[in-house]
Amino acid sequence: MLELTMATVAEAEAGATAGMLMADAPSEPGAVLRVGRDKSVCRLSTPDDWLFVSRVHLEFLCGPEGTWQLTWLRGSQPDPSSEVRLTMGEYVHPLAYGGTVPLPRGGSGEIIIQDRTAPRSVNVGFYHEV
């Protein structure tokens, strides 16, 4: 099972956890969880006017062995208006636009989508339960 929690944070709300959203999916091959502005395909949705987040920004996909991977999907623009980084403990890994990274089996961490033009972010915590 992969469990996700998401908080949208603007500068004025830093440190607040109200409005946190949650989603989960079993660790079965082909299971998918998406994060973005499009509520019709994303289990975790950001505000519609947060245009630094694509309609479908992040995709968590479960592979054949029950392991998960994270992909920053390419949007309609050639250059993104955000940065994405993966944090696990002391480890911070910037994710390339269109890039994919495996998530550790039984691990936990946070993915941060940071707006490049304003002090706001989308923080997605993950926990892979084995």
mmCIF file of C-alpha atoms in Angstrom:
data_model
loop_
_atom_site.group_PDB
_atom_site.id
_atom_site.type_symbol
_atom_site.label_atom_id
_atom_site.label_comp_id
_atom_site.label_asym_id
_atom_site.label_seq_id
_atom_site.Cartn_x
_atom_site.Cartn_y
_atom_site.Cartn_z
ATOM 1 C CA MET A 1 0.000 0.000 0.000
ATOM 2 C CA LEU A 2 1.218 3.492 -0.868
ATOM 3 C CA GLU A 3 -0.240 6.259 1.283
ATOM 4 C CA LEU A 4 -0.049 9.917 0.263
ATOM 5 C CA THR A 5 -0.857 13.085 2.196
ATOM 6 C CA MET A 6 -0.897 16.471 0.487
ATOM 7 C CA ALA A 7 -0.877 20.021 1.807
ATOM 8 C CA THR A 8 -0.868 23.201 -0.259
ATOM 9 C CA VAL A 9 1.141 25.914 1.459
ATOM 10 C CA ALA A 10 1.270 29.632 0.676
ATOM 11 C CA GLU A 11 3.645 31.936 2.540
ATOM 12 C CA ALA A 12 0.885 33.214 4.836
ATOM 13 C CA GLU A 13 -0.047 29.633 5.801
ATOM 14 C CA ALA A 14 3.441 28.222 6.411
ATOM 15 C CA GLY A 15 3.281 25.552 9.099
ATOM 16 C CA ALA A 16 -0.476 25.028 8.810
ATOM 17 C CA THR A 17 -1.759 21.512 8.226
ATOM 18 C CA ALA A 18 -5.473 22.253 7.887
ATOM 19 C CA GLY A 19 -6.878 21.145 4.569
ATOM 20 C CA MET A 20 -4.554 18.171 4.248
ATOM 21 C CA LEU A 21 -5.752 15.630 1.668
ATOM 22 C CA MET A 22 -5.071 11.896 1.719
ATOM 23 C CA ALA A 23 -5.094 9.071 -0.842
ATOM 24 C CA ASP A 24 -3.842 5.506 -0.964
ATOM 25 C CA ALA A 25 -3.573 2.576 -3.356
ATOM 26 C CA PRO A 26 -2.643 -1.081 -2.942
ATOM 27 C CA SER A 27 0.850 -2.097 -4.077
ATOM 28 C CA GLU A 28 -0.491 -4.067 -7.033
ATOM 29 C CA PRO A 29 1.064 -3.898 -10.524
ATOM 30 C CA GLY A 30 -0.489 -1.072 -12.539
ATOM 31 C CA ALA A 31 -1.920 0.836 -9.561
ATOM 32 C CA VAL A 32 -1.652 4.607 -10.119
ATOM 33 C CA LEU A 33 -2.010 7.721 -7.976
ATOM 34 C CA ARG A 34 -1.795 11.163 -9.592
ATOM 35 C CA VAL A 35 -1.321 14.706 -8.250
ATOM 36 C CA GLY A 36 -2.325 17.821 -10.227
ATOM 37 C CA ARG A 37 -5.048 20.372 -10.934
ATOM 38 C CA ASP A 38 -7.369 18.040 -12.908
ATOM 39 C CA LYS A 39 -9.803 16.608 -10.377
ATOM 40 C CA SER A 40 -11.172 14.110 -12.933
ATOM 41 C CA VAL A 41 -7.903 12.123 -13.089
ATOM 42 C CA CYS A 42 -5.952 13.169 -9.973
ATOM 43 C CA ARG A 43 -6.687 11.642 -6.580
ATOM 44 C CA LEU A 44 -4.949 14.625 -4.957
ATOM 45 C CA SER A 45 -5.888 17.973 -6.513
ATOM 46 C CA THR A 46 -4.387 21.409 -6.045
ATOM 47 C CA PRO A 47 -6.235 24.741 -6.368
ATOM 48 C CA ASP A 48 -7.291 25.460 -9.980
ATOM 49 C CA ASP A 49 -5.466 28.792 -10.054
ATOM 50 C CA TRP A 50 -2.099 27.324 -8.984
ATOM 51 C CA LEU A 51 -0.815 27.240 -12.553
ATOM 52 C CA PHE A 52 2.709 26.208 -11.512
ATOM 53 C CA VAL A 53 1.152 22.753 -11.100
ATOM 54 C CA SER A 54 0.223 20.960 -14.333
ATOM 55 C CA ARG A 55 -3.187 19.406 -14.917
ATOM 56 C CA VAL A 56 -1.463 16.079 -14.132
ATOM 57 C CA HIS A 57 1.869 16.891 -12.486
ATOM 58 C CA LEU A 58 3.055 13.809 -10.587
ATOM 59 C CA GLU A 59 2.310 10.158 -11.189
ATOM 60 C CA PHE A 60 2.995 7.339 -8.745
ATOM 61 C CA LEU A 61 2.952 3.977 -10.560
ATOM 62 C CA CYS A 62 3.267 0.519 -9.032
ATOM 63 C CA GLY A 63 5.492 -1.864 -10.997
ATOM 64 C CA PRO A 64 5.379 -5.657 -11.394
ATOM 65 C CA GLU A 65 7.168 -6.424 -8.095
ATOM 66 C CA GLY A 66 4.941 -4.155 -6.012
ATOM 67 C CA THR A 67 7.502 -1.333 -6.003
ATOM 68 C CA TRP A 68 6.521 2.252 -6.710
ATOM 69 C CA GLN A 69 8.058 4.883 -8.929
ATOM 70 C CA LEU A 70 7.453 8.620 -9.139
ATOM 71 C CA THR A 71 7.362 10.519 -12.451
ATOM 72 C CA TRP A 72 7.187 14.276 -12.952
ATOM 73 C CA LEU A 73 5.046 14.302 -16.079
ATOM 74 C CA ARG A 74 5.875 16.836 -18.777
ATOM 75 C CA GLY A 75 3.163 19.467 -19.146
ATOM 76 C CA SER A 76 2.145 21.608 -22.099
ATOM 77 C CA GLN A 77 5.032 24.071 -21.618
ATOM 78 C CA PRO A 78 8.634 23.324 -22.670
ATOM 79 C CA ASP A 79 9.966 24.755 -19.386
ATOM 80 C CA PRO A 80 8.228 24.161 -16.056
ATOM 81 C CA SER A 81 7.217 26.989 -13.723
ATOM 82 C CA SER A 82 7.994 24.817 -10.705
ATOM 83 C CA GLU A 83 10.747 22.680 -9.251
ATOM 84 C CA VAL A 84 10.202 19.210 -7.801
ATOM 85 C CA ARG A 85 12.388 17.592 -5.176
ATOM 86 C CA LEU A 86 12.213 14.331 -3.279
ATOM 87 C CA THR A 87 13.259 14.317 0.383
ATOM 88 C CA MET A 88 13.909 11.178 2.438
ATOM 89 C CA GLY A 89 15.541 11.883 5.782
ATOM 90 C CA GLU A 90 18.741 13.838 5.054
ATOM 91 C CA TYR A 91 18.611 12.878 1.367
ATOM 92 C CA VAL A 92 17.295 15.570 -1.032
ATOM 93 C CA HIS A 93 17.043 14.664 -4.712
ATOM 94 C CA PRO A 94 15.869 17.195 -7.330
ATOM 95 C CA LEU A 95 13.672 15.499 -9.902
ATOM 96 C CA ALA A 96 14.197 16.368 -13.576
ATOM 97 C CA TYR A 97 11.258 17.634 -15.639
ATOM 98 C CA GLY A 98 9.870 14.453 -17.204
ATOM 99 C CA GLY A 99 12.101 12.324 -14.950
ATOM 100 C CA THR A 100 11.316 9.150 -13.017
ATOM 101 C CA VAL A 101 12.746 7.926 -9.729
ATOM 102 C CA PRO A 102 12.040 4.694 -7.794
ATOM 103 C CA LEU A 103 10.607 4.995 -4.288
ATOM 104 C CA PRO A 104 12.171 2.821 -1.597
ATOM 105 C CA ARG A 105 10.223 -0.281 -0.633
ATOM 106 C CA GLY A 106 8.874 0.290 2.860
ATOM 107 C CA GLY A 107 10.205 3.853 2.855
ATOM 108 C CA SER A 108 8.739 7.252 3.476
ATOM 109 C CA GLY A 109 9.510 10.831 2.538
ATOM 110 C CA GLU A 110 8.156 13.969 0.938
ATOM 111 C CA ILE A 111 7.873 15.375 -2.560
ATOM 112 C CA ILE A 112 7.806 19.164 -2.781
ATOM 113 C CA ILE A 113 6.491 21.053 -5.809
ATOM 114 C CA GLN A 114 7.878 24.575 -5.405
ATOM 115 C CA ASP A 115 6.526 27.530 -7.387
ATOM 116 C CA ARG A 116 9.425 29.383 -9.051
ATOM 117 C CA THR A 117 7.577 32.730 -9.032
ATOM 118 C CA ALA A 118 5.855 32.909 -5.628
ATOM 119 C CA PRO A 119 6.364 31.570 -2.088
ATOM 120 C CA ARG A 120 3.984 28.612 -2.379
ATOM 121 C CA SER A 121 4.402 24.883 -2.565
ATOM 122 C CA VAL A 122 2.583 21.588 -2.701
ATOM 123 C CA ASN A 123 3.961 19.111 -0.169
ATOM 124 C CA VAL A 124 3.157 15.442 -0.760
ATOM 125 C CA GLY A 125 4.203 13.001 1.938
ATOM 126 C CA PHE A 126 4.440 9.313 1.066
ATOM 127 C CA TYR A 127 4.653 6.102 3.045
ATOM 128 C CA HIS A 128 5.084 2.706 1.383
ATOM 129 C CA GLU A 129 3.608 0.117 3.686
ATOM 130 C CA VAL A 130 4.879 -3.428 3.066
#
